[in-house]
CSV table of C-alpha atoms in Angstrom, one decimal:
chain,number,residue,atom,x,y,z
A,1356,MET,CA,107.6,83.6,87.0
A,1357,ALA,CA,110.8,84.8,88.7
A,1358,ASP,CA,110.9,85.3,92.4
A,1359,CYS,CA,110.6,88.8,93.7
A,1360,GLU,CA,111.6,91.1,96.5
A,1361,VAL,CA,108.1,92.4,97.2
A,1362,LEU,CA,104.9,90.7,96.2
A,1363,ILE,CA,101.9,93.0,96.2
A,1364,VAL,CA,98.3,91.6,96.0
A,1365,GLY,CA,96.1,94.2,94.4
A,1366,ALA,CA,97.0,96.5,91.5
A,1367,GLY,CA,94.7,99.5,92.4
A,1368,VAL,CA,95.8,102.7,94.0
A,1369,ALA,CA,97.4,101.3,97.1
A,1370,GLY,CA,99.2,98.5,95.3
A,1371,CYS,CA,100.5,100.6,92.4
A,1372,ALA,CA,101.5,103.5,94.7
A,1373,ALA,CA,103.5,101.1,96.8
A,1374,ALA,CA,105.1,99.5,93.7
A,1375,LEU,CA,106.1,102.9,92.3
A,1376,GLY,CA,107.5,104.2,95.6
A,1377,LEU,CA,109.6,101.0,96.0
A,1378,LEU,CA,110.9,101.1,92.4
A,1379,GLN,CA,111.7,104.8,92.7
A,1380,ALA,CA,113.7,103.9,95.9
A,1381,GLY,CA,115.8,101.3,94.0
A,1382,VAL,CA,113.9,98.0,94.6
A,1383,ARG,CA,114.4,96.0,91.5
A,1384,ARG,CA,111.9,93.1,91.6
A,1385,VAL,CA,108.3,94.0,92.4
A,1386,LEU,CA,105.4,91.8,91.5
A,1387,LEU,CA,101.8,92.9,91.3
A,1388,VAL,CA,99.2,90.2,91.5
A,1389,GLU,CA,95.8,91.3,90.2
A,1390,ARG,CA,92.6,89.3,90.4
A,1391,ALA,CA,90.2,88.7,87.5
A,1392,PRO,CA,90.2,91.4,84.8
A,1393,ASP,CA,86.4,91.9,85.1
A,1394,SER,CA,87.0,93.3,88.6
A,1395,ALA,CA,87.9,96.6,87.0
A,1396,ALA,CA,84.3,97.0,85.9
A,1397,ARG,CA,83.3,97.3,89.5
A,1398,ALA,CA,85.7,100.2,90.1
A,1399,VAL,CA,83.2,103.0,90.0
A,1400,GLY,CA,83.6,106.7,89.6
A,1401,GLU,CA,85.1,108.7,92.5
A,1402,SER,CA,85.7,112.3,93.6
A,1403,LEU,CA,89.2,113.2,94.8
A,1404,THR,CA,89.9,116.3,96.9
A,1405,PRO,CA,92.6,118.7,95.8
A,1406,ASP,CA,95.2,117.5,98.4
A,1407,VAL,CA,95.4,114.1,96.6
A,1408,ILE,CA,96.6,115.7,93.3
A,1409,PRO,CA,100.3,116.4,94.3
A,1410,ALA,CA,100.7,112.7,95.4
A,1411,LEU,CA,99.4,111.5,92.0
A,1412,ARG,CA,101.7,113.9,90.2
A,1413,ALA,CA,104.7,112.5,92.2
A,1414,LEU,CA,103.8,109.0,91.1
A,1415,GLY,CA,103.8,110.2,87.4
A,1416,VAL,CA,100.1,109.4,86.7
A,1417,LEU,CA,99.1,113.1,86.5
A,1418,PRO,CA,101.0,115.6,84.4
A,1419,PRO,CA,102.6,118.8,85.9
A,1420,ALA,CA,100.4,121.7,86.8
A,1421,GLY,CA,99.2,123.6,83.7
A,1422,ALA,CA,99.3,120.6,81.4
A,1423,ALA,CA,96.1,119.0,80.0
A,1424,LEU,CA,94.4,116.4,82.2
A,1425,PRO,CA,94.3,112.8,81.1
A,1426,ALA,CA,91.0,111.5,79.7
A,1427,TRP,CA,90.2,109.6,82.8
A,1428,CYS,CA,89.8,112.7,85.0
A,1429,TRP,CA,88.2,116.1,84.9
A,1430,PRO,CA,87.8,119.1,87.3
A,1431,TYR,CA,85.8,118.8,90.5
A,1432,HIS,CA,85.0,122.2,91.8
A,1433,ALA,CA,82.6,121.9,94.7
A,1434,ASN,CA,80.3,119.7,96.8
A,1435,LEU,CA,76.5,120.2,96.7
A,1436,SER,CA,75.0,118.9,99.9
A,1437,ALA,CA,71.5,118.5,101.4
A,1438,TRP,CA,72.4,117.0,104.8
A,1439,GLY,CA,70.7,117.8,108.0
A,1440,SER,CA,68.5,120.2,106.1
A,1441,ALA,CA,66.4,120.2,103.0
A,1442,GLN,CA,68.4,123.2,101.7
A,1443,LEU,CA,71.1,122.6,99.2
A,1444,SER,CA,74.5,124.0,100.2
A,1445,ARG,CA,77.5,124.5,98.0
A,1446,HIS,CA,81.0,124.0,99.4
A,1447,ALA,CA,83.7,125.1,97.0
A,1448,PHE,CA,87.4,124.2,97.3
A,1449,SER,CA,88.5,127.9,97.3
A,1450,ALA,CA,89.1,127.7,101.1
A,1451,ARG,CA,91.8,125.0,100.4
A,1452,ALA,CA,93.8,127.4,98.1
A,1453,LEU,CA,96.5,128.4,100.6
A,1454,ALA,CA,97.1,124.8,101.8
A,1455,TRP,CA,97.2,123.3,98.3
A,1456,ARG,CA,99.0,126.1,96.4
A,1457,GLN,CA,98.2,124.6,93.0
A,1458,THR,CA,96.4,126.1,90.1
A,1459,ASP,CA,94.9,124.5,87.0
A,1460,ALA,CA,95.3,125.9,83.5
A,1461,GLN,CA,91.7,125.3,82.7
A,1462,GLY,CA,90.1,127.2,85.6
A,1463,GLY,CA,92.9,129.1,87.4
A,1464,ALA,CA,91.7,128.0,90.8
A,1465,PRO,CA,92.2,124.9,93.0
A,1466,HIS,CA,90.0,122.0,92.4
A,1467,GLY,CA,89.7,118.3,92.9
A,1468,LEU,CA,89.2,115.6,90.3
A,1469,HIS,CA,86.3,113.5,89.3
A,1470,VAL,CA,87.9,110.2,88.1
A,1471,ALA,CA,86.8,107.1,86.1
A,1472,ARG,CA,88.3,104.7,88.7
A,1473,ALA,CA,88.8,101.8,86.4
A,1474,ALA,CA,90.6,103.9,83.8
A,1475,MET,CA,92.7,105.5,86.6
A,1476,ASN,CA,93.7,102.0,87.9
A,1477,THR,CA,94.7,101.1,84.3
A,1478,ALA,CA,96.9,104.2,84.1
A,1479,LEU,CA,98.5,103.4,87.5
A,1480,ARG,CA,99.2,99.8,86.4
A,1481,ALA,CA,100.8,101.0,83.2
A,1482,GLN,CA,102.9,103.5,85.1
A,1483,ALA,CA,104.1,100.8,87.5
A,1484,GLN,CA,105.0,98.4,84.6
A,1485,ALA,CA,106.9,101.2,82.8
A,1486,ALA,CA,108.9,101.7,86.0
A,1487,GLY,CA,109.8,98.0,86.1
A,1488,ALA,CA,107.1,96.2,88.0
A,1489,GLN,CA,105.9,92.8,86.8
A,1490,LEU,CA,102.1,92.4,86.6
A,1491,LEU,CA,100.4,89.0,86.9
A,1492,GLN,CA,96.7,89.4,85.9
A,1493,ALA,CA,93.7,87.2,86.3
A,1494,ALA,CA,95.5,85.6,89.3
A,1495,HIS,CA,94.9,85.1,93.0
A,1496,VAL,CA,96.8,83.7,96.0
A,1497,THR,CA,95.7,80.3,97.1
A,1498,GLY,CA,98.0,79.7,100.0
A,1499,LEU,CA,101.3,80.8,101.6
A,1500,GLN,CA,104.0,79.5,103.8
A,1501,ALA,CA,105.6,81.9,106.3
A,1502,PRO,CA,109.4,82.1,106.6
A,1503,GLY,CA,111.1,80.1,109.3
A,1504,ALA,CA,113.2,83.1,110.3
A,1505,PRO,CA,113.7,86.7,109.3
A,1506,GLY,CA,115.6,86.9,106.0
A,1507,GLN,CA,114.1,83.7,104.7
A,1508,PRO,CA,111.5,84.1,101.9
A,1509,TRP,CA,107.7,83.7,102.0
A,1510,ARG,CA,106.5,80.9,99.7
A,1511,VAL,CA,103.3,82.0,98.0
A,1512,GLN,CA,101.0,79.8,95.9
A,1513,VAL,CA,99.4,81.8,93.1
A,1514,ALA,CA,96.8,80.5,90.6
A,1515,ASP,CA,96.4,82.0,87.2
A,1516,VAL,CA,95.2,80.9,83.7
A,1517,ASN,CA,98.4,78.7,83.4
A,1518,GLY,CA,97.7,76.8,86.6
A,1519,LEU,CA,99.4,76.9,90.0
A,1520,GLN,CA,102.8,78.3,90.7
A,1521,GLU,CA,104.9,79.0,93.8
A,1522,ILE,CA,106.6,82.4,94.1
A,1523,GLN,CA,109.2,83.3,96.7
A,1524,ALA,CA,109.1,86.9,98.1
A,1525,ALA,CA,111.0,88.7,100.8
A,1526,PHE,CA,108.1,91.0,101.7
A,1527,LEU,CA,104.3,90.7,101.2
A,1528,LEU,CA,101.8,93.6,100.8
A,1529,ASP,CA,98.1,93.1,100.9
A,1530,ALA,CA,96.5,95.9,98.8
A,1531,GLY,CA,93.5,93.8,97.8
A,1532,GLY,CA,90.8,96.0,99.1
A,1533,ARG,CA,88.1,95.3,101.7
A,1534,ARG,CA,88.4,91.5,101.0
A,1535,ALA,CA,92.1,91.7,102.4
A,1536,PRO,CA,92.7,88.4,100.5
A,1537,LEU,CA,96.4,88.0,101.5
A,1538,VAL,CA,96.1,88.5,105.2
A,1539,ARG,CA,93.2,86.1,105.4
A,1540,HIS,CA,95.8,83.4,104.7
A,1541,LEU,CA,97.6,84.6,107.9
A,1542,GLY,CA,94.4,83.9,109.9
A,1543,LEU,CA,93.4,87.5,110.1
A,1544,GLN,CA,90.1,89.1,109.1
A,1545,PRO,CA,88.9,92.7,108.9
A,1546,GLN,CA,86.4,93.8,111.5
A,1547,ARG,CA,83.3,95.5,110.0
A,1548,LEU,CA,81.8,98.5,111.6
A,1549,ASP,CA,78.6,98.5,109.5
A,1550,ASN,CA,77.0,96.9,106.4
A,1551,LEU,CA,76.9,99.8,104.0
A,1552,VAL,CA,76.7,99.0,100.3
A,1553,ALA,CA,76.5,101.2,97.3
A,1554,ARG,CA,74.0,100.6,94.5
A,1555,VAL,CA,75.5,102.2,91.4
A,1556,TRP,CA,74.1,103.5,88.1
A,1557,ARG,CA,75.9,104.9,85.1
A,1558,LEU,CA,73.4,107.2,83.4
A,1559,ASP,CA,73.8,108.5,79.9
A,1560,CYS,CA,71.7,111.6,80.4
A,1561,ALA,CA,71.8,115.4,80.7
A,1562,HIS,CA,72.4,116.9,84.1
A,1563,ASP,CA,73.0,120.1,85.9
A,1564,LEU,CA,75.9,119.1,88.2
A,1565,ASP,CA,78.4,121.4,86.5
A,1566,GLY,CA,81.6,119.9,87.9
A,1567,CYS,CA,80.1,119.3,91.3
A,1568,SER,CA,79.4,116.2,93.4
A,1569,LEU,CA,76.0,115.9,95.0
A,1570,VAL,CA,75.2,114.3,98.4
A,1571,GLU,CA,71.5,114.2,99.5
A,1572,SER,CA,70.3,112.4,102.6
A,1573,ARG,CA,67.0,110.6,102.6
A,1574,PRO,CA,65.1,108.2,104.9
A,1575,GLU,CA,66.5,105.2,103.0
A,1576,GLY,CA,70.1,106.3,103.2
A,1577,TRP,CA,71.9,108.9,101.1
A,1578,TRP,CA,72.4,109.6,97.5
A,1579,TYR,CA,75.6,110.5,95.6
A,1580,ALA,CA,75.9,111.8,92.1
A,1581,ALA,CA,78.8,113.1,90.0
A,1582,PRO,CA,79.5,113.9,86.3
A,1583,GLN,CA,81.4,111.6,84.0
A,1584,ALA,CA,83.8,112.7,81.3
A,1585,GLU,CA,81.8,111.4,78.4
A,1586,GLY,CA,78.8,113.7,79.4
A,1587,GLY,CA,76.7,111.3,81.5
A,1588,CYS,CA,76.9,110.9,85.2
A,1589,ILE,CA,77.2,108.3,87.9
A,1590,ALA,CA,74.6,108.0,90.7
A,1591,MET,CA,74.8,105.9,93.8
A,1592,LEU,CA,72.4,105.0,96.6
A,1593,MET,CA,74.1,104.2,99.9
A,1594,SER,CA,72.2,102.0,102.4
A,1595,ASP,CA,72.7,98.9,104.5
A,1596,ALA,CA,72.8,95.6,102.6
A,1597,ASP,CA,69.7,94.2,104.4
A,1598,LEU,CA,67.7,97.3,103.6
A,1599,MET,CA,68.7,97.8,100.0
A,1600,GLU,CA,66.5,95.2,98.3
A,1601,SER,CA,63.3,96.5,99.8
A,1602,ILE,CA,63.9,100.1,98.5
A,1603,ASP,CA,61.6,101.1,95.6
A,1604,VAL,CA,64.4,103.0,93.7
A,1605,PRO,CA,62.2,104.9,91.1
A,1606,GLN,CA,59.9,106.1,93.9
A,1607,ALA,CA,62.8,107.0,96.2
A,1608,TRP,CA,64.6,108.8,93.3
A,1609,ARG,CA,61.5,110.9,92.5
A,1610,ALA,CA,61.0,111.7,96.2
A,1611,THR,CA,64.4,113.4,96.4
A,1612,ARG,CA,64.3,117.2,96.4
A,1613,HIS,CA,67.6,117.9,94.5
A,1614,LEU,CA,68.8,114.7,92.9
A,1615,ALA,CA,65.6,114.3,90.7
A,1616,ARG,CA,65.9,118.0,89.7
A,1617,LEU,CA,69.6,117.9,88.8
A,1618,LEU,CA,69.4,114.4,87.2
A,1619,PRO,CA,66.0,114.1,85.5
A,1620,ALA,CA,66.5,110.5,84.3
A,1621,VAL,CA,65.2,107.8,86.7
A,1622,PRO,CA,67.6,104.8,86.8
A,1623,VAL,CA,66.4,101.5,85.3
A,1624,ALA,CA,66.2,98.8,88.0
A,1625,GLY,CA,68.2,96.2,86.0
A,1626,ASP,CA,71.0,98.6,84.9
A,1627,THR,CA,72.9,98.6,88.1
A,1628,MET,CA,75.5,96.9,90.3
A,1629,THR,CA,76.0,96.7,94.1
A,1630,VAL,CA,79.5,97.2,95.6
A,1631,ALA,CA,80.7,97.0,99.2
A,1632,ALA,CA,81.0,100.4,101.0
A,1633,HIS,CA,81.3,99.4,104.6
A,1634,SER,CA,83.8,100.7,107.1
A,1635,ALA,CA,86.3,98.1,108.4
A,1636,PHE,CA,89.7,97.7,109.9
A,1637,LEU,CA,92.4,95.1,110.6
A,1638,PRO,CA,93.2,94.9,114.3
A,1639,HIS,CA,96.8,94.0,113.2
A,1640,SER,CA,97.7,95.7,109.9
A,1641,CYS,CA,101.4,94.6,109.7
A,1642,GLY,CA,103.9,92.2,111.0
A,1643,PRO,CA,107.4,90.7,110.3
A,1644,GLY,CA,107.7,90.7,106.5
A,1645,TRP,CA,104.2,91.8,105.7
A,1646,ALA,CA,101.7,94.7,105.8
A,1647,ALA,CA,98.3,95.7,104.6
A,1648,LEU,CA,97.6,98.9,102.8
A,1649,GLY,CA,94.6,101.0,101.7
A,1650,ASP,CA,91.1,99.4,102.2
A,1651,ALA,CA,92.7,96.1,103.3
A,1652,ALA,CA,94.1,97.9,106.4
A,1653,MET,CA,91.2,100.3,107.0
A,1654,ALA,CA,88.2,100.9,104.7
A,1655,PHE,CA,86.3,104.2,104.8
A,1656,ASP,CA,82.7,105.2,104.3
A,1657,PRO,CA,82.5,106.9,100.9
A,1658,LEU,CA,80.9,109.9,102.7
A,1659,THR,CA,84.4,110.9,103.8
A,1660,SER,CA,86.1,110.8,100.4
A,1661,SER,CA,89.2,109.4,102.2
A,1662,GLY,CA,89.9,106.1,100.4
A,1663,VAL,CA,92.4,107.2,97.8
A,1664,ALA,CA,94.2,109.7,100.1
A,1665,ALA,CA,94.6,107.0,102.8
A,1666,ALA,CA,95.9,104.4,100.3
A,1667,LEU,CA,98.5,106.8,99.0
A,1668,ALA,CA,99.5,107.7,102.6
A,1669,ASP,CA,99.7,104.1,103.6
A,1670,ALA,CA,102.1,103.3,100.7
A,1671,ARG,CA,104.3,106.2,101.5
A,1672,ARG,CA,104.6,105.5,105.2
A,1673,MET,CA,105.3,101.8,104.7
A,1674,THR,CA,108.1,102.2,102.1
A,1675,PRO,CA,110.9,102.9,104.6
A,1676,ALA,CA,109.9,99.8,106.6
A,1677,ILE,CA,110.1,97.6,103.5
A,1678,LEU,CA,113.4,99.0,102.5
A,1679,SER,CA,114.8,98.3,105.9
A,1680,TRP,CA,113.5,94.8,105.8
A,1681,LEU,CA,115.0,94.2,102.4
A,1682,ALA,CA,118.3,95.5,103.8
A,1683,GLN,CA,118.0,92.9,106.6
A,1684,ASP,CA,117.7,95.7,109.2
A,1685,PHE,CA,114.8,93.8,110.8
A,1686,HIS,CA,114.8,95.8,114.0
A,1687,GLN,CA,114.5,99.1,112.2
A,1688,ALA,CA,111.8,97.7,109.9
A,1689,LEU,CA,109.7,96.5,112.8
A,1690,GLN,CA,110.1,99.8,114.7
A,1691,ILE,CA,108.8,101.7,111.6
A,1692,GLN,CA,106.0,99.2,111.2
A,1693,GLN,CA,105.0,99.7,114.9
A,1694,ARG,CA,104.9,103.5,114.3
A,1695,CYS,CA,102.7,103.0,111.2
A,1696,ALA,CA,100.3,100.7,113.2
A,1697,GLN,CA,100.1,103.3,116.0
A,1698,GLN,CA,99.3,106.0,113.4
A,1699,LEU,CA,96.6,103.8,111.9
A,1700,ARG,CA,95.0,103.1,115.2
A,1701,ALA,CA,94.9,106.9,116.0
A,1702,GLU,CA,93.4,107.5,112.5
A,1703,LEU,CA,90.8,104.9,113.2
A,1704,GLN,CA,89.7,106.6,116.4
A,1705,ARG,CA,89.5,110.0,114.6
A,1706,TYR,CA,87.7,108.5,111.7
A,1707,VAL,CA,85.0,106.8,113.8
A,1708,ALA,CA,84.4,109.9,115.9
A,1709,GLY,CA,84.2,112.1,112.8
A,1710,LEU,CA,81.9,109.7,111.0
A,1711,ARG,CA,79.5,109.5,113.9
A,1712,ARG,CA,79.4,113.3,114.0
A,1713,GLN,CA,78.6,113.5,110.3
A,1714,TYR,CA,75.8,111.0,110.6
A,1715,GLY,CA,74.6,112.5,113.8
A,1716,ALA,CA,74.2,115.8,112.1
A,1717,GLU,CA,71.2,114.4,110.1
A,1718,ARG,CA,68.3,114.1,112.6
A,1719,ARG,CA,65.3,114.5,110.2
A,1720,PHE,CA,65.0,110.7,109.6
A,1721,ALA,CA,65.8,109.5,113.1
A,1722,GLY,CA,63.0,106.9,113.0
A,1723,ALA,CA,64.2,105.3,109.8
A,1724,PRO,CA,66.2,102.0,110.3
A,1725,PHE,CA,69.3,103.3,108.4
A,1726,TRP,CA,69.6,106.4,110.5
A,1727,ALA,CA,68.4,104.8,113.8
A,1728,ARG,CA,71.4,102.4,113.6
A,1729,ARG,CA,73.9,105.2,113.1
A,1730,HIS,CA,72.4,107.3,115.9
A,1731,LEU,CA,72.4,104.3,118.2
A,1732,SER,CA,76.1,103.7,117.4
A,1733,ALA,CA,76.9,107.3,118.2
A,1734,ALA,CA,74.9,107.2,121.5
A,1735,GLN,CA,76.7,104.0,122.6
A,1736,ALA,CA,80.1,105.6,122.0
A,1737,ALA,CA,79.2,108.8,123.9
């Protein structure tokens, strides 16, 4: 494996967006290091708001307005929500029309996208490779040696199916998700704000979601459901890790007022997986010759639908710093990184305040452990 200018750990949205932005800016040697291929199976469905679409078009993974959508995404028209009330509310994207200024040939109105996240990641990796990025799959970083001085390379030990190799890189990016696998080798660790997990089911059943996402709060946590391209749907139960195992899922499903009506099929207990969904942040998200992006820098509660948008924004903001570092204008690079870190800290404050308001709006289940924890957190911050 040849040495590179930028080594990126993680080939999801943040990593591929960073790679494409750097390649478009003239960087020639970008290496994406992706962990075991079966990790893609844990990339569950997701709902993207309309403001994300222009950024995906700029990266080349979505076609221009008016063209047919790729098979891994389909229109997302509105949110259905039963939160703070038993009544189901519909929130369409029509109010975003003036800000977004995009139309779709299939509906003639602004909309978001429901995406098959694993397929979307595959499309992003293919686009990055087509642009010139190298991709090392089924690989992970086992260690690294920091440069002795600015301008000297990092020495990164990477293990793959062929064994252990050392790669030299001028700049390192951790886009490895909530695990933040690269920065942990720097002695840093994300700080968790909660223990939220998502229990996920892919259901091959009829439903009445009609291009909408559903969120319904219940004593055990909250439920999310969205349609899938092949005609089925995805359903998730969000709760804390220590509470999840004690939940009687079929009983909890049947007790919902709207989920059970719109998705008549009750999920089978064994046909599921559990994925991390907690909020977290890195106190130090960048430094000389390195940075963290996306969930590695700050991970969002799925309730906010902010993860993909934040990953794209992180990649865009950090690109000028990387270009300055590669040009050996280290002072300029560090100044840009400092501004990026300040923006991230401000975003964290806004995010935490907003999340507490969102959870605080649901008072019907205040005595349930899941909700009591979040209301206590909001009260302590007041």
